[in-house]
XYZ file of C-alpha atoms in Angstrom:
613
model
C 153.507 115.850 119.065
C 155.223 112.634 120.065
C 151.879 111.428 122.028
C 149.747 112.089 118.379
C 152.052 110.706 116.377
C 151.667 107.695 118.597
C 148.244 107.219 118.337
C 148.334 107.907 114.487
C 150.109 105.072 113.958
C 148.063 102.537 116.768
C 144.915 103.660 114.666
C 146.355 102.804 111.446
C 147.132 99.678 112.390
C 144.288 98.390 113.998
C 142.373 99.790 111.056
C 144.381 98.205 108.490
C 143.771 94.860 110.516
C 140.623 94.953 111.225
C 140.446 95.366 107.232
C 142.286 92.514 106.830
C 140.080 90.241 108.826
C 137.051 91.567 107.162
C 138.120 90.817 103.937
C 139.620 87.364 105.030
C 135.971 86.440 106.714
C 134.447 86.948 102.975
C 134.038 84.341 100.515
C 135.888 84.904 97.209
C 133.674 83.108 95.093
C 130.995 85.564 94.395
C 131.395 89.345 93.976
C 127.916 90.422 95.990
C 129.830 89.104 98.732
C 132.348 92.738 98.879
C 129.317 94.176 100.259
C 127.929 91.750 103.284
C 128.119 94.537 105.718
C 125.168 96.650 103.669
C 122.212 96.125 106.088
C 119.597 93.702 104.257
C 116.293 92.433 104.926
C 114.077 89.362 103.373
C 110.424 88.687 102.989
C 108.191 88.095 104.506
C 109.029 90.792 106.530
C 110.293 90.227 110.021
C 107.976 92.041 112.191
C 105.718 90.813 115.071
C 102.438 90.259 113.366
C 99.388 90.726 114.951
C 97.135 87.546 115.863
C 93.905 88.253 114.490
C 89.899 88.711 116.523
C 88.795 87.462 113.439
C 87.688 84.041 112.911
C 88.362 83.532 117.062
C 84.758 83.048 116.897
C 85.945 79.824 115.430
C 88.899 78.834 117.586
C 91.484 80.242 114.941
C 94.093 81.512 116.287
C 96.947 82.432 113.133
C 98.616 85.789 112.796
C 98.132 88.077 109.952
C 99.732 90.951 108.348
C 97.950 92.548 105.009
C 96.794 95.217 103.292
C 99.831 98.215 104.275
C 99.719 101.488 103.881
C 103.057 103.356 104.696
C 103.643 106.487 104.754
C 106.821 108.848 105.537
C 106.347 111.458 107.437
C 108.949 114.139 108.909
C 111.672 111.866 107.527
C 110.498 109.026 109.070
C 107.520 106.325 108.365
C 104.550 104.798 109.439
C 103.143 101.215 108.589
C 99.730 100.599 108.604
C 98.342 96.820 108.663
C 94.719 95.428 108.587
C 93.160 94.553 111.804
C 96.290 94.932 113.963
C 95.078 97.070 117.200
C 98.195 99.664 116.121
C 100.757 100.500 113.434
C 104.577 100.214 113.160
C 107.466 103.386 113.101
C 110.879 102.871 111.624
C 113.291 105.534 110.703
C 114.893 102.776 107.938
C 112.146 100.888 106.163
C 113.929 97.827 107.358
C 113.771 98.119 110.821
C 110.204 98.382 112.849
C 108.602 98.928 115.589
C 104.976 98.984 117.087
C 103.370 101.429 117.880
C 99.785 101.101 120.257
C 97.405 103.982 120.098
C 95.470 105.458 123.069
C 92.255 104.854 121.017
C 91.814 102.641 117.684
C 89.007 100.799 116.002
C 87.569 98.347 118.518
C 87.992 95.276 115.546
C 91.290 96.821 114.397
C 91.293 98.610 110.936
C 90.213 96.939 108.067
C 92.552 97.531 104.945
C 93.873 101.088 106.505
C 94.777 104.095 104.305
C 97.086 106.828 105.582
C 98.099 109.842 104.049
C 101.094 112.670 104.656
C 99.900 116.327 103.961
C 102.357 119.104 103.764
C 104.320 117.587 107.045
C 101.666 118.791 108.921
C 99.020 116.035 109.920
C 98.679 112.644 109.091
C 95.107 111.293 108.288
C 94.272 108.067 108.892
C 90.879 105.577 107.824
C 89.570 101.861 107.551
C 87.132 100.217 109.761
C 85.520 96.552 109.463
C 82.009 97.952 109.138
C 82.853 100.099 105.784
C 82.298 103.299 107.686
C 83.523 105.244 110.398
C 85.518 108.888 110.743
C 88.515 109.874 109.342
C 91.762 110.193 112.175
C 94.138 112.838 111.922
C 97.414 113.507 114.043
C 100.693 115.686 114.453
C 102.486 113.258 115.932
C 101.898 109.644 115.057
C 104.638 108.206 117.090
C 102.646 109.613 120.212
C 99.617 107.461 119.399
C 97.553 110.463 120.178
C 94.675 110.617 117.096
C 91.940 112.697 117.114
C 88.562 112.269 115.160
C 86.833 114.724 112.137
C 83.430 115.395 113.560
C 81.914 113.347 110.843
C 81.202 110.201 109.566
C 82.659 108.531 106.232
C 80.761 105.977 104.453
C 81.476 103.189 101.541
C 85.448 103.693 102.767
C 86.610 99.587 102.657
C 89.149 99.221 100.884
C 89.502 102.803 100.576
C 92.365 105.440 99.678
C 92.590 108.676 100.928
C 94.959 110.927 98.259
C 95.246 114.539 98.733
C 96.473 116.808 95.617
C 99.311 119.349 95.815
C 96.224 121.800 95.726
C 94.800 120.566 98.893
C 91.601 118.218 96.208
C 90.567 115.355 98.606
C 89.943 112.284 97.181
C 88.714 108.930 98.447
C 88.983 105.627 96.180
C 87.428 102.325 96.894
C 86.560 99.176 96.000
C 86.277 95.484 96.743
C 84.285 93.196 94.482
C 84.159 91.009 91.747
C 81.098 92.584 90.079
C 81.662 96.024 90.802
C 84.415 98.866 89.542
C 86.803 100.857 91.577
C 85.472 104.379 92.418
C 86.315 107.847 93.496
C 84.635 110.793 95.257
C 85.835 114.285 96.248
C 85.891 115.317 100.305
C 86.250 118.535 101.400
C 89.378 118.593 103.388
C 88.678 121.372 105.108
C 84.808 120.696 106.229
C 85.428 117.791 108.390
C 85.908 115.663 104.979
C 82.455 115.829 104.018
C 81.465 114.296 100.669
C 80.832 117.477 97.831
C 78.970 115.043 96.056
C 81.026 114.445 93.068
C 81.559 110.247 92.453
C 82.231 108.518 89.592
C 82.991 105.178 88.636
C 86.389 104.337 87.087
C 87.614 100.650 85.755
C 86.567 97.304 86.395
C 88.862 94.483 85.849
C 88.798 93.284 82.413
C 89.516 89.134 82.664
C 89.131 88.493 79.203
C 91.920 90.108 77.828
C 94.250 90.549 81.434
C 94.861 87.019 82.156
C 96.294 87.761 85.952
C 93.089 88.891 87.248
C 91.544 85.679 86.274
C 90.321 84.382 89.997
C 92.512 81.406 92.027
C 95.685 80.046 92.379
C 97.787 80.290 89.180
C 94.840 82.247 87.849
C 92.906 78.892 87.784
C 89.553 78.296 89.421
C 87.069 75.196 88.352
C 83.690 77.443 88.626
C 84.580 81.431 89.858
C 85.815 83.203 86.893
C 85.647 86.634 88.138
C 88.947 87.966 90.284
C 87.967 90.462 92.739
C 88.983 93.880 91.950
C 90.115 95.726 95.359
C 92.984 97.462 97.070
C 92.704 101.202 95.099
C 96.146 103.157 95.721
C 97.281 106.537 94.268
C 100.541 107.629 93.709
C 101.716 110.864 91.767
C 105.173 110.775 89.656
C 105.667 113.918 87.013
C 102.556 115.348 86.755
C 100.945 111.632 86.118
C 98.310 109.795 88.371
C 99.196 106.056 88.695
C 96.123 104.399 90.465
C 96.754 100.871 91.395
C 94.662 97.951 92.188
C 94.443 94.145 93.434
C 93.599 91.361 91.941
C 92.578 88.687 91.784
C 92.144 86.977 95.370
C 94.148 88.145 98.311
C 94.417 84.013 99.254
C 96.615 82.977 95.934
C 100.243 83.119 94.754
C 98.856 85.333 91.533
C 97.846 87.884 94.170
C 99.074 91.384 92.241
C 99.119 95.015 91.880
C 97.644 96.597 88.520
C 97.650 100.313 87.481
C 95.934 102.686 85.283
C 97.640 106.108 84.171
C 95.495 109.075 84.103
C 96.591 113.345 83.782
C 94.142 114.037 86.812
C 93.000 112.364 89.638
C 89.572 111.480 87.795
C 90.651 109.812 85.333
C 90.238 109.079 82.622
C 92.448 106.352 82.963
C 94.325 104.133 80.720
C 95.560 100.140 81.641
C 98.934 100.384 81.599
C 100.736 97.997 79.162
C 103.269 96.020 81.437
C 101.063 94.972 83.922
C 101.149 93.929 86.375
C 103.336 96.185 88.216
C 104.082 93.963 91.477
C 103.682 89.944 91.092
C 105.461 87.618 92.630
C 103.650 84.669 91.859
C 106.407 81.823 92.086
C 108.991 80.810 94.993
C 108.491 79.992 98.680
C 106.321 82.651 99.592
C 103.733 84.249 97.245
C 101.475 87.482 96.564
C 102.395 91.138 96.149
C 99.081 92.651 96.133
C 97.023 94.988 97.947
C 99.645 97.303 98.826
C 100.818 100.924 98.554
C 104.204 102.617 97.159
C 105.638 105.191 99.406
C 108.478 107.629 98.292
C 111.733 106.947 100.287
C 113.520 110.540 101.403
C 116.265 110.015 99.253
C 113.890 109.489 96.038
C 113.498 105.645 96.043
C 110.115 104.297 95.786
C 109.197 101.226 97.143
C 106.300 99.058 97.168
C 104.793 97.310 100.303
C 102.138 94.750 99.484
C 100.533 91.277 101.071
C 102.029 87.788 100.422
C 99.794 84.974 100.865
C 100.058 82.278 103.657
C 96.331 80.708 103.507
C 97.447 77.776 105.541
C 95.206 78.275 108.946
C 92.618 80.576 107.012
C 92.854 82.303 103.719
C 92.939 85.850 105.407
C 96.065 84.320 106.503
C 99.217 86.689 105.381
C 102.244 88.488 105.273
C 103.983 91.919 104.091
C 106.573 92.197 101.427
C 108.672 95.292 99.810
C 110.176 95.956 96.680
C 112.069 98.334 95.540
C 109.486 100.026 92.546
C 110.472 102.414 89.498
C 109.599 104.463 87.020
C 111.443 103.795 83.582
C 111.422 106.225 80.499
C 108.877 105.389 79.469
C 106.671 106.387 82.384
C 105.804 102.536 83.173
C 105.794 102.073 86.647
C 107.266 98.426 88.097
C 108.924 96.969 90.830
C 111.801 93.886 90.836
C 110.122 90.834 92.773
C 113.122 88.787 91.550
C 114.464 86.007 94.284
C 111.570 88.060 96.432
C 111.672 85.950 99.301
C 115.718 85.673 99.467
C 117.560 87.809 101.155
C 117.984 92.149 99.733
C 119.905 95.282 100.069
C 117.731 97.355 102.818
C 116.602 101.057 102.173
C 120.464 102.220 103.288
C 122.011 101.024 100.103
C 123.418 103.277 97.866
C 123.308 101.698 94.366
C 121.105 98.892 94.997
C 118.291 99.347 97.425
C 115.694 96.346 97.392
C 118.096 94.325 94.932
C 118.746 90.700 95.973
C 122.121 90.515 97.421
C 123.828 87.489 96.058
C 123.277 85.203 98.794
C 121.598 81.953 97.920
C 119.835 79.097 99.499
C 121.795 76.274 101.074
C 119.171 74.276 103.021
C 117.018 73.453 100.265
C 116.032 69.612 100.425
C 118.690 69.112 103.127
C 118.169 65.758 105.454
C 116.339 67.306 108.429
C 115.892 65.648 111.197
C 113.904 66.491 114.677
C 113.806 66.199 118.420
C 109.888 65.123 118.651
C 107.093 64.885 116.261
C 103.307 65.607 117.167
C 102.358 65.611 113.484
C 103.645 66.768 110.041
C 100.891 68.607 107.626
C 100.473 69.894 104.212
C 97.474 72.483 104.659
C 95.870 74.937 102.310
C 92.859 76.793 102.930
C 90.726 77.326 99.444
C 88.511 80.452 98.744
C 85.642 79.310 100.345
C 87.802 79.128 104.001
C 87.176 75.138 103.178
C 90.594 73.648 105.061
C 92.666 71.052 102.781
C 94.733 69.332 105.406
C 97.182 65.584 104.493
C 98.937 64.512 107.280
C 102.335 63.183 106.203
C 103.399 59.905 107.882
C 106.271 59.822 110.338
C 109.624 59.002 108.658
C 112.594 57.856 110.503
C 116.158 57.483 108.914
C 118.212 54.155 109.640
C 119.738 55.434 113.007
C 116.025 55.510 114.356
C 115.832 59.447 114.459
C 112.161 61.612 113.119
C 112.527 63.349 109.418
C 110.776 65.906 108.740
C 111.429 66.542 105.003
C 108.868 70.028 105.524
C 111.468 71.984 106.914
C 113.371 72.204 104.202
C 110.871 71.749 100.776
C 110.170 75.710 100.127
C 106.460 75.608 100.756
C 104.667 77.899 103.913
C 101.947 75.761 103.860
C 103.712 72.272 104.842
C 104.294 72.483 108.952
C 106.035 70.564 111.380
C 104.688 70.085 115.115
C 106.854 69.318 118.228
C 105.505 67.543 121.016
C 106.090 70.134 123.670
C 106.854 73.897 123.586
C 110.149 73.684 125.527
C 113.789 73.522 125.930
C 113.497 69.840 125.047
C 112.687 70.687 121.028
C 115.720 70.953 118.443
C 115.690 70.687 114.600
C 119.180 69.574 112.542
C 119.612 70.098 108.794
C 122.643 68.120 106.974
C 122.820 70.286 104.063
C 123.685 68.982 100.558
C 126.644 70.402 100.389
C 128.565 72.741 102.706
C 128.872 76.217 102.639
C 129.403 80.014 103.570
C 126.572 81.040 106.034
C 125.247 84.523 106.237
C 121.934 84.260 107.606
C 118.671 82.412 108.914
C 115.200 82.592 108.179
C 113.037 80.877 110.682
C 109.077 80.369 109.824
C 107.010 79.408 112.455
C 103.706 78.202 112.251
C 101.228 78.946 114.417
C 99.022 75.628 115.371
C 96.416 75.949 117.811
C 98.169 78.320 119.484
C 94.774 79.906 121.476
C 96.275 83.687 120.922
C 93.462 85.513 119.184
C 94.090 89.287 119.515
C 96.669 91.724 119.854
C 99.202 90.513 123.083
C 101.867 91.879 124.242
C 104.972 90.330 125.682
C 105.327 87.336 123.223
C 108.769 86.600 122.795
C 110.722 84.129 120.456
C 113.678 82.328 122.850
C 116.230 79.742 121.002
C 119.989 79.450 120.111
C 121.451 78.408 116.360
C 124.604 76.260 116.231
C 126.702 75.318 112.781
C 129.125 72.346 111.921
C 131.390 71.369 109.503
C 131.597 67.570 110.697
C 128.092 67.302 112.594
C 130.608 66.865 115.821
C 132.184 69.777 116.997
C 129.160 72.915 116.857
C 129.820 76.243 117.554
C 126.975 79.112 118.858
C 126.464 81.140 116.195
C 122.681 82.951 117.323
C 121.994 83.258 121.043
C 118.513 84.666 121.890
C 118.024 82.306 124.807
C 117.109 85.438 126.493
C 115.405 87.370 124.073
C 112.232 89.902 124.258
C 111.897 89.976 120.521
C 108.713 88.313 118.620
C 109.785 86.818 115.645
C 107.309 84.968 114.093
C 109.154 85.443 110.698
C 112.950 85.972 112.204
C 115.408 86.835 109.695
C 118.843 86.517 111.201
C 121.937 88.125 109.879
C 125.493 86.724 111.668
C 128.483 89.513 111.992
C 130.523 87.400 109.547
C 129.973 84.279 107.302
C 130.784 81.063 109.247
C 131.612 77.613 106.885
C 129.268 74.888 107.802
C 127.387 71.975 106.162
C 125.069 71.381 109.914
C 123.054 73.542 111.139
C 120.728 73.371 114.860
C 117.741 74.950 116.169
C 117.614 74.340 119.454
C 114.115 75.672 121.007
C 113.821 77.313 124.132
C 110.200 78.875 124.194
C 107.691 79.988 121.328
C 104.493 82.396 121.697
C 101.294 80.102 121.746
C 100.639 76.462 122.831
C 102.617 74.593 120.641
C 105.780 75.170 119.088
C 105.545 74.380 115.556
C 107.775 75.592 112.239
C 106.915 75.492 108.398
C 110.308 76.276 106.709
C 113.856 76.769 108.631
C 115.649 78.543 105.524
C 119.708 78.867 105.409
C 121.078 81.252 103.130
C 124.922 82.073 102.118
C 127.178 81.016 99.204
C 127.996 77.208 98.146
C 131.939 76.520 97.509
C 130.758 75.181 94.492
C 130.003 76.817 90.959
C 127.034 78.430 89.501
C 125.026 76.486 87.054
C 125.603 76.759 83.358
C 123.409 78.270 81.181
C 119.594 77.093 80.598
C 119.492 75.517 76.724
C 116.282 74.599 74.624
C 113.899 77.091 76.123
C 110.966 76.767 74.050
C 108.334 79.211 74.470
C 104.314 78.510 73.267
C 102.013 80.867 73.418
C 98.132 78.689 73.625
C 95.257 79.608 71.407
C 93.983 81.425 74.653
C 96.677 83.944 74.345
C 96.541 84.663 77.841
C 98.230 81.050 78.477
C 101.839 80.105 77.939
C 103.508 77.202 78.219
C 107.418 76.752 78.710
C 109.845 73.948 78.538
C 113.989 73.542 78.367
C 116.093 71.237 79.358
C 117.156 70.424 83.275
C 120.572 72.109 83.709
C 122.755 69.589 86.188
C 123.331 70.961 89.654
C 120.479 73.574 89.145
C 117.928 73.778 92.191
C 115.682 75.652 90.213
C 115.039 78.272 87.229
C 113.833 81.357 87.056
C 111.838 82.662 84.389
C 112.103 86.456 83.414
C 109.798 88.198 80.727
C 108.247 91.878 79.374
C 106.782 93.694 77.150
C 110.475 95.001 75.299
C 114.025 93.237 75.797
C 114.734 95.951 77.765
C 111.529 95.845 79.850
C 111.895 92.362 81.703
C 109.812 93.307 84.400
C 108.252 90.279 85.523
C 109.915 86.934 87.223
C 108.596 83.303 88.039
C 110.889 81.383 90.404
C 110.628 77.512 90.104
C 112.386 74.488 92.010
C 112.579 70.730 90.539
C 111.156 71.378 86.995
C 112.137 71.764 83.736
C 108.891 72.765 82.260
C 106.581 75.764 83.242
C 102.062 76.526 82.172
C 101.773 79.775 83.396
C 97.910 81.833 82.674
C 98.933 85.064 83.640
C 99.740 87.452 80.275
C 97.711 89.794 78.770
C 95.921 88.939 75.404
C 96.760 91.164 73.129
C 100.533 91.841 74.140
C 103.720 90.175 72.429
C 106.424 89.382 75.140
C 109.862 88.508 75.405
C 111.537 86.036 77.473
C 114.244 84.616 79.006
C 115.135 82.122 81.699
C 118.009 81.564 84.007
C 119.314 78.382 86.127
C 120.206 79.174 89.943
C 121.634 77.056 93.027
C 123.355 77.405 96.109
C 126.315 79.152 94.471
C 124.627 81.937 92.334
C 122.931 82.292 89.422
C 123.552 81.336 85.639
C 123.565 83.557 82.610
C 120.484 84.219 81.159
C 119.405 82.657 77.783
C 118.578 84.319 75.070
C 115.343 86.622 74.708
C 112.749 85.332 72.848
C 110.114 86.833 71.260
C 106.397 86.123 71.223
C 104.010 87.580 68.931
């Protein structure tokens, strides 16, 4: 009894202690911070893309990631990704890991659908040629598949959604003259067609001003957005069909949806469209994707993010937490998309941004070697827009590289070599709590142009208060993990106004980096309030132009609007402005708005909603 007693009380008291620290290693200034130890993730996501066989014809070597299609299965799920020689597992939606089949589509599938029935088999499709024969397995994580003894055509861009009743049906569609469609397979006979099609919706730019076709929804001579991406997902009794548009290459890159009682339609736009957008921030797009129901009833939405820097089938993969509200509207929240969120685990807030903000933003970078500095953006046509940026050096004779740090994917820095030699230093603005990294490397010339195993991503991270004394706060000198989008979170927040890459070896021939992002809480305070947000509606209703005035210490604003005060759906995140032309709304539909100043500290109070007939 003595001996329990004992170690009753030597558990209590390193458990009271080790509360203690905890709570002593957490900044006070911000509330999110009480819940640091919830795992979180950030988008892009952080897997280890695929480098893509097409355009190696060419001599372009780039990774991609688009197009998901994730399903759960037996409690766990499956990621799907265009032209990637194999698919990802995780048993967390945060965490993944890939998977390479015995036998795949020699090109790697083109804009994949999957699909769960019963628990039982999981069928897979999506070739580069627009046909080919529908997979099925018991036991994807084996990367066994075996083939229906037939052959599918018209299935790019396809969907594969099978009813409660065991109805097959297979949606498709990618064009900018042409509608979405649907036909009926016969599940059961080797998914051969019954011979009932019909054509469904077409995109409809005249009154839907976010399919309009290029980058804000602005192109000099295309005017039609191409219509692709069909998804189906079924919520009370309802049919929510979702599609792309308008260009898989642009920030505007969304998901729409139409709301039918059957999975034939008819089907009717739905009014708060579009349902995942994330057109503003460092890294756009949330199209093309597919909304998967979690196992404890959370949906979320995975969709394609837009790099178009080496080729404009250059991308990413995103996910947002998506809803239904009481309405029956489906949406997802896209807001501070590309900072740091709760992961999947999260009780309460699943998806959510987490509080932490960014502290690197415009800091004074400096770098070991530079082999060039570019601003590159590669238009619809796959015509390359690249300005090299002239070297800088600061008054103690060492390279700037201002790129690092300016929140844009498509500005790149270049070392001279690919080794141990390579480092990267940001003086932030101010100093701050640290929680985690976000390192985006580039990939220039790298001459990888397929699927290849045994890349790895090898460096350390070191913080200082004085830009002195450093301390080791990330050591994968050793690691086996490819990164090309690493998100890094640290045990506990460290205090630090320096921080240091220091490279050790990169996948590909050169070592190169777009954005090296630093995110935590500032010691300062949160901006005040945005006043004289003026809101004007143009006499093409689908354009909107915004204005207030520049809020002091503010990096940036965000603006939040929807079809009902209550139904602020939709989010534009700016830097270095105070005015805002956005082409994006819908025609005929009044919205409210509202807009809200942020910085390294946290974010201000919104205004107040205003109303736009």
């Amino acid at each position: 009894m003595k001996n329990l007693l004992f170690l009753f009380t030597i558990i209590l008291f390193f458990s009271c202690n080790n509360e203690k620290n905890r709570k002593a290693q957490q900044p006070s200034n911000t509330a999110e911070n009480t819940e640091i130890n919830s795992e979180t993730y950030i988008n892009p996501l952080d897997i280890d893309y695929t480098y893509m066989v097409y355009n190696s014809s060419q001599n372009k070597s780039y990774r991609s990631g688009a197009d998901p299609a994730v399903i759960e299965f037996k409690g766990e799920y499956y990621m799907f990704v265009t032209r990637s020689f194999g698919y990802w597992h995780s048993t967390d939606l945060v965490n993944w890991d890939f998977i390479k089949p015995e036998q795949w589509f020699f090109e790697g599938s083109n804009a994949p659908t999957a699909f769960n029935y019963k628990d039982s088999l999981v069928y897979f499709a999506g070739n580069p040629a627009g046909y080919g024969s529908i997979l099925y397995t018991d036991d994807p994580k084996s990367g066994k598949w075996e083939p229906t003894a037939s052959i599918s055509t018209d299935i790019q861009d396809s969907e594969l959604f099978i009813d409660d009743d065991g109805e097959t049906y297979l949606y498709w569609g990618s064009s900018n003259v042409n509608p979405l469609k649907v036909k009926i397979l016969n599940k059961d006979d080797r998914f051969l067609e019954t011979g009932v099609r019909k054509d469904l919706f077409n995109l409809d730019e005249d009154a839907h001003g976010w399919e309009r076709f290029g980058e804000n929804n602005f192109h000099p001579t295309l005017k039609e957005g191409y219509m692709e991406g069909a998804s189906m997902t079924k919520h009370n009794g309802k049919y929510y069909l979702q599609y792309a548009a308008p260009g898989t290459q642009f920030n505007v890159y969304a998901d729409g949806v139409y709301i039918g009682d059957t999975p034939l339609g008819p089907f009717t736009y739905m009014k708060n469209n579009p349902m995942s957008f994330k057109p503003g921030g460092f890294t756009n797009g949330a199209g093309h994707g597919i909304t998967v129901k979690q196992t404890n009833g959370q949906y979320w939405h995975f969709a394609t993010m837009a790099l178009a820097s080496n080729s404009q089938w250059e991308r990413r993969l995103c996910m947002f937490p998506t809803y239904f509200d009481d309405d029956g509207l489906m949406y997802t929240n896209t807001a501070y998309g590309d900072y740091p969120r709760f992961g999947a685990n999260h009780p309460t807030k699943a998806g959510q941004h987490n509080g932490w903000m960014l502290l690197s933003y415009k800091g004074d970078v400096t770098v070991s070697s530079s082999l060039m500095q570019i601003k590159k953006f590669t238009s619809n046509d796959d015509a390359v827009e690249v300005t090299e940026l002239p070297l800088e050096k600061n008054t103690d004779g060492q390279i700037i590289s201002k790129v690092l740090t300016d929140e844009n994917p498509k500005t790149f820095w270049v070392a001279e070599a690919n080794d141990d030699k390579q480092w990267i230093t940001i003086d932030m603005l101010k100093p701050g709590n640290i929680n985690a990294f976000q390192l985006n490397f580039h990939d220039h010339e790298s001459g990888i142009y397929t699927r290849t195993e045994g890349l790895k991503h090898r460096f350390t991270i070191e913080t200082s208060e004085d830009g002195v004394n450093w301390q080791t706060v990330v050591d994968r000198s050793t690691s086996e993990k490819d990164t090309p989008n690493a998100y890094i979170v640290l045990d506990a927040p460290v205090k630090a106004k320096y921080v240091r890459y220091n490279n050790i070896k990169v996948p590909g021939t050169n070592f190169a980096m777009s954005e090296f992002r630093v995110f935590g809480i500032g010691l300062g305070d949160k901006p005040e309030s945005v006043t004289g947000f003026k809101v004007k509606r143009e006499d093409d209703r689908r354009d909107v132009q915004f204005s207030w005035d520049a809020v002091e210490g503010a990096q940036g604003y965000n603006i939040r609007w929807g079809i009902a005060e209550d139904k602020l759906y939709q989010s534009w995140q700016v830097y270095d402005t105070n005015e805002h032309f956005m082409r994006s709304l819908d025609r005929d539909t009044p919205y409210y708005f509202t807009i809200e100043a942020f910085n390294e500290n946290g974010i201000s109070v919104q205004s107040d909603i205003l109303f736009a007939q």
